[in-house]
Amino acid sequence: MILTTTQPIAKKIREVLAPGNGRRIVIVAFVGQDALQVIGGKDAAKGLELYCWDNPTSTSPIGIRELFKEGARIYFVDDLHMKVFWSER
């Protein structure tokens, strides 16, 4: 399946990262201010593993703080520029 527009991509991200899908990992270059909403809200953040580049011009400290506050584990990787959304399920 190839997704090329925003709405189907966002829907699939929320499906993959839904609570109850076991271990969930996100690897992305940058995190936006609305990251918590993109992944599906507070429940989706709990236990999520997030790997991203903490580039100060592209990653939002607000987005990181909201994810962390809701239980996401966040790891910073220099020069990371990929996008992977994965769950055990």
Coordinates of N, CA, C and O in Angstrom, one line a residue:
M1 N 0.8 -1.2 0.0 CA 0.0 0.0 0.0 C 0.9 1.2 0.0 O 1.8 1.4 0.8
I2 N 0.6 2.1 -0.9 CA 1.4 3.4 -1.0 C 0.4 4.5 -0.6 O -0.6 4.7 -1.3
L3 N 0.8 5.3 0.4 CA 0.0 6.4 0.8 C 0.7 7.7 0.4 O 1.9 7.9 0.7
T4 N 0.0 8.6 -0.3 CA 0.6 9.8 -0.8 C 0.0 11.1 -0.4 O 0.6 12.2 -0.7
T5 N -1.1 11.1 0.3 CA -1.7 12.3 0.8 C -1.8 12.4 2.3 O -1.8 11.3 3.0
T6 N -1.9 13.5 2.8 CA -1.8 13.8 4.3 C -2.9 13.0 5.1 O -2.5 12.3 6.1
Q7 N -4.1 13.1 4.7 CA -5.2 12.4 5.6 C -5.0 10.9 5.7 O -5.0 10.4 6.8
P8 N -4.8 10.2 4.6 CA -4.6 8.7 4.8 C -3.3 8.4 5.5 O -3.2 7.4 6.3
I9 N -2.3 9.2 5.3 CA -1.0 9.0 6.1 C -1.2 9.1 7.6 O -0.8 8.3 8.4
A10 N -1.9 10.2 7.9 CA -2.2 10.5 9.4 C -3.0 9.4 10.0 O -2.8 8.9 11.1
K11 N -4.0 8.9 9.2 CA -4.9 7.9 9.7 C -4.1 6.6 10.0 O -4.2 5.9 11.0
K12 N -3.2 6.2 9.0 CA -2.4 5.0 9.2 C -1.4 5.1 10.3 O -1.2 4.2 11.1
I13 N -0.8 6.3 10.5 CA 0.1 6.5 11.7 C -0.7 6.3 13.0 O -0.2 5.6 13.9
R14 N -1.9 6.8 13.1 CA -2.7 6.6 14.3 C -3.0 5.1 14.5 O -3.1 4.6 15.6
E15 N -3.3 4.4 13.4 CA -3.6 3.0 13.5 C -2.4 2.2 14.0 O -2.5 1.4 14.9
V16 N -1.3 2.5 13.5 CA 0.0 1.7 13.8 C 0.3 2.0 15.3 O 0.8 1.1 16.0
L17 N 0.2 3.3 15.7 CA 0.6 3.7 17.1 C -0.5 3.6 18.1 O -0.3 4.0 19.2
A18 N -1.6 3.0 17.8 CA -2.7 2.9 18.8 C -2.3 2.1 20.0 O -1.5 1.2 19.9
P19 N -2.8 2.5 21.2 CA -2.5 1.8 22.4 C -3.0 0.3 22.2 O -4.0 0.1 21.5
G20 N -2.3 -0.6 22.8 CA -2.7 -2.0 22.6 C -1.9 -2.7 21.5 O -2.1 -3.9 21.3
N21 N -1.1 -2.0 20.7 CA -0.4 -2.6 19.6 C 1.0 -3.1 20.1 O 1.9 -3.3 19.2
G22 N 1.2 -3.2 21.4 CA 2.5 -3.7 21.8 C 3.5 -2.6 21.8 O 3.2 -1.4 21.9
R23 N 4.8 -3.0 21.6 CA 5.9 -2.1 21.5 C 5.7 -1.2 20.2 O 5.4 -1.7 19.2
R24 N 5.8 0.1 20.4 CA 5.6 1.0 19.3 C 6.8 2.0 19.2 O 7.2 2.5 20.2
I25 N 7.3 2.1 18.0 CA 8.5 2.9 17.8 C 8.3 3.9 16.7 O 7.7 3.5 15.6
V26 N 8.7 5.1 16.9 CA 8.7 6.1 15.8 C 10.1 6.6 15.6 O 10.8 7.0 16.6
I27 N 10.6 6.6 14.4 CA 11.9 7.2 14.0 C 11.6 8.2 12.9 O 11.2 7.9 11.8
V28 N 11.8 9.5 13.3 CA 11.6 10.6 12.4 C 12.7 11.6 12.5 O 13.3 11.8 13.5
A29 N 12.8 12.4 11.4 CA 13.9 13.4 11.4 C 13.5 14.5 12.5 O 14.3 14.8 13.3
F30 N 12.3 15.0 12.4 CA 11.9 16.1 13.2 C 10.5 15.9 13.8 O 9.7 15.1 13.3
V31 N 10.3 16.6 15.0 CA 9.0 16.5 15.7 C 8.4 17.9 15.7 O 9.0 18.8 16.1
G32 N 7.1 17.9 15.2 CA 6.4 19.2 15.1 C 5.7 19.5 16.4 O 5.5 18.6 17.3
Q33 N 5.2 20.7 16.5 CA 4.5 21.2 17.7 C 3.2 20.4 18.0 O 2.8 20.2 19.1
D34 N 2.6 19.9 16.9 CA 1.4 19.1 17.1 C 1.6 17.6 17.1 O 0.6 16.8 16.8
A35 N 2.7 17.1 17.5 CA 3.1 15.7 17.4 C 2.1 14.9 18.2 O 1.7 13.8 17.8
L36 N 1.7 15.3 19.4 CA 0.8 14.5 20.2 C -0.5 14.3 19.5 O -1.1 13.2 19.5
Q37 N -1.1 15.3 18.8 CA -2.3 15.1 18.1 C -2.1 14.2 16.8 O -2.9 13.4 16.5
V38 N -0.9 14.3 16.2 CA -0.6 13.5 15.0 C -0.6 12.0 15.3 O -1.2 11.2 14.6
I39 N -0.1 11.6 16.5 CA 0.0 10.2 16.8 C -1.3 9.7 17.4 O -1.4 8.5 17.6
G40 N -2.2 10.5 17.8 CA -3.5 10.0 18.3 C -3.8 10.4 19.7 O -4.7 9.9 20.3
G41 N -3.1 11.3 20.3 CA -3.4 11.8 21.6 C -2.6 11.2 22.8 O -1.6 10.5 22.6
K42 N -3.0 11.5 24.0 CA -2.3 11.2 25.2 C -2.1 9.7 25.3 O -1.0 9.2 25.7
D43 N -3.1 8.9 25.1 CA -3.0 7.4 25.2 C -1.9 6.8 24.3 O -1.2 5.9 24.6
A44 N -1.8 7.4 23.1 CA -0.8 6.9 22.1 C 0.6 7.2 22.5 O 1.5 6.5 22.2
A45 N 0.8 8.3 23.3 CA 2.1 8.7 23.7 C 2.7 7.8 24.8 O 3.9 7.5 24.9
K46 N 1.8 7.2 25.6 CA 2.3 6.4 26.8 C 3.1 5.2 26.3 O 2.6 4.4 25.5
G47 N 4.3 5.1 26.7 CA 5.2 3.9 26.3 C 5.8 4.0 24.9 O 6.5 3.1 24.6
L48 N 5.5 5.0 24.2 CA 6.0 5.2 22.8 C 7.5 5.4 22.9 O 8.0 6.2 23.7
E49 N 8.3 4.8 22.0 CA 9.7 5.1 21.8 C 9.8 6.0 20.6 O 9.4 5.6 19.5
L50 N 10.4 7.1 20.8 CA 10.6 8.1 19.8 C 12.1 8.4 19.6 O 12.8 8.8 20.6
Y51 N 12.6 8.3 18.4 CA 13.9 8.6 18.0 C 13.9 9.8 17.0 O 13.2 9.6 16.0
C52 N 14.5 10.9 17.3 CA 14.5 12.0 16.4 C 15.8 12.9 16.5 O 16.5 12.7 17.5
W53 N 15.9 13.8 15.6 CA 17.0 14.7 15.6 C 16.6 15.9 16.3 O 15.5 16.5 16.0
D54 N 17.3 16.4 17.3 CA 16.9 17.5 18.1 C 17.4 18.8 17.5 O 17.8 19.8 18.2
N55 N 17.4 18.9 16.2 CA 17.8 20.1 15.5 C 16.9 21.3 15.9 O 15.7 21.3 15.8
P56 N 17.5 22.3 16.5 CA 16.8 23.4 17.1 C 15.9 24.2 16.1 O 15.0 24.9 16.5
T57 N 16.2 24.1 14.8 CA 15.5 24.9 13.8 C 14.3 24.1 13.3 O 13.5 24.6 12.6
S58 N 14.3 22.8 13.6 CA 13.2 21.9 13.0 C 12.4 21.1 14.0 O 11.3 20.8 13.7
T59 N 13.0 20.7 15.1 CA 12.2 20.0 16.1 C 11.7 20.9 17.2 O 12.4 21.7 17.7
S60 N 10.4 20.8 17.4 CA 9.7 21.6 18.4 C 9.9 21.2 19.8 O 9.5 20.1 20.2
P61 N 10.4 22.0 20.7 CA 10.6 21.6 22.1 C 9.2 21.5 22.7 O 9.0 20.7 23.6
I62 N 8.2 22.2 22.2 CA 6.8 22.0 22.7 C 6.3 20.6 22.4 O 5.7 19.9 23.3
G63 N 6.5 20.2 21.2 CA 6.1 18.8 20.8 C 6.8 17.7 21.6 O 6.1 16.8 22.1
I64 N 8.1 17.9 21.8 CA 8.9 16.9 22.6 C 8.4 16.9 24.0 O 8.1 15.9 24.6
R65 N 8.2 18.1 24.6 CA 7.8 18.2 26.0 C 6.4 17.5 26.2 O 6.2 16.8 27.2
E66 N 5.4 17.8 25.3 CA 4.1 17.2 25.4 C 4.2 15.6 25.3 O 3.5 14.9 26.1
L67 N 5.0 15.1 24.4 CA 5.1 13.7 24.3 C 5.7 13.1 25.6 O 5.3 12.1 26.1
F68 N 6.8 13.7 26.0 CA 7.5 13.3 27.2 C 6.6 13.3 28.4 O 6.5 12.3 29.2
K69 N 5.8 14.4 28.6 CA 4.9 14.5 29.7 C 3.9 13.4 29.7 O 3.4 13.0 30.8
E70 N 3.5 12.9 28.6 CA 2.5 11.9 28.5 C 3.1 10.4 28.5 O 2.3 9.5 28.3
G71 N 4.4 10.3 28.7 CA 5.0 9.0 28.9 C 5.8 8.4 27.8 O 6.2 7.3 27.8
A72 N 6.0 9.2 26.7 CA 6.9 8.8 25.6 C 8.4 8.8 26.1 O 8.8 9.6 26.9
R73 N 9.1 7.8 25.6 CA 10.6 7.7 25.9 C 11.2 8.3 24.6 O 11.0 7.9 23.5
I74 N 12.0 9.4 24.8 CA 12.6 10.1 23.7 C 14.1 10.0 23.6 O 14.7 10.2 24.7
Y75 N 14.6 9.7 22.5 CA 16.0 9.6 22.2 C 16.4 10.5 21.1 O 15.7 10.5 20.0
F76 N 17.5 11.2 21.2 CA 18.0 12.1 20.2 C 19.1 11.5 19.4 O 20.0 10.9 20.0
V77 N 19.1 11.6 18.1 CA 20.1 11.0 17.2 C 20.5 12.1 16.2 O 19.7 12.6 15.5
D78 N 21.8 12.5 16.3 CA 22.3 13.5 15.4 C 22.1 13.2 13.9 O 22.4 12.0 13.5
D79 N 21.7 14.1 13.1 CA 21.6 14.0 11.7 C 20.7 12.9 11.2 O 20.8 12.5 10.0
L80 N 19.7 12.5 12.0 CA 18.8 11.5 11.6 C 17.8 12.1 10.6 O 17.3 13.2 10.7
H81 N 17.6 11.4 9.5 CA 16.6 11.9 8.5 C 15.9 10.7 7.8 O 16.1 10.4 6.7
M82 N 15.1 10.0 8.6 CA 14.3 8.9 8.1 C 12.9 9.0 8.8 O 12.7 9.7 9.7
K83 N 12.0 8.2 8.2 CA 10.6 8.2 8.8 C 10.2 6.7 8.9 O 10.0 6.1 7.9
V84 N 10.0 6.2 10.1 CA 9.5 4.9 10.4 C 8.5 4.9 11.5 O 8.8 5.5 12.5
F85 N 7.3 4.3 11.3 CA 6.3 4.1 12.3 C 6.1 2.6 12.4 O 5.6 2.0 11.4
W86 N 6.3 2.0 13.6 CA 6.3 0.6 13.7 C 5.6 0.2 15.0 O 5.8 0.9 16.0
S87 N 4.9 -0.9 14.9 CA 4.4 -1.5 16.2 C 4.5 -3.0 16.0 O 4.5 -3.6 14.9
E88 N 4.5 -3.7 17.2 CA 4.5 -5.2 17.2 C 3.4 -5.8 16.5 O 3.5 -6.8 15.9
R89 N 2.2 -5.2 16.7 CA 1.0 -5.7 16.1 C 1.0 -5.5 14.6 O 0.6 -6.2 13.8

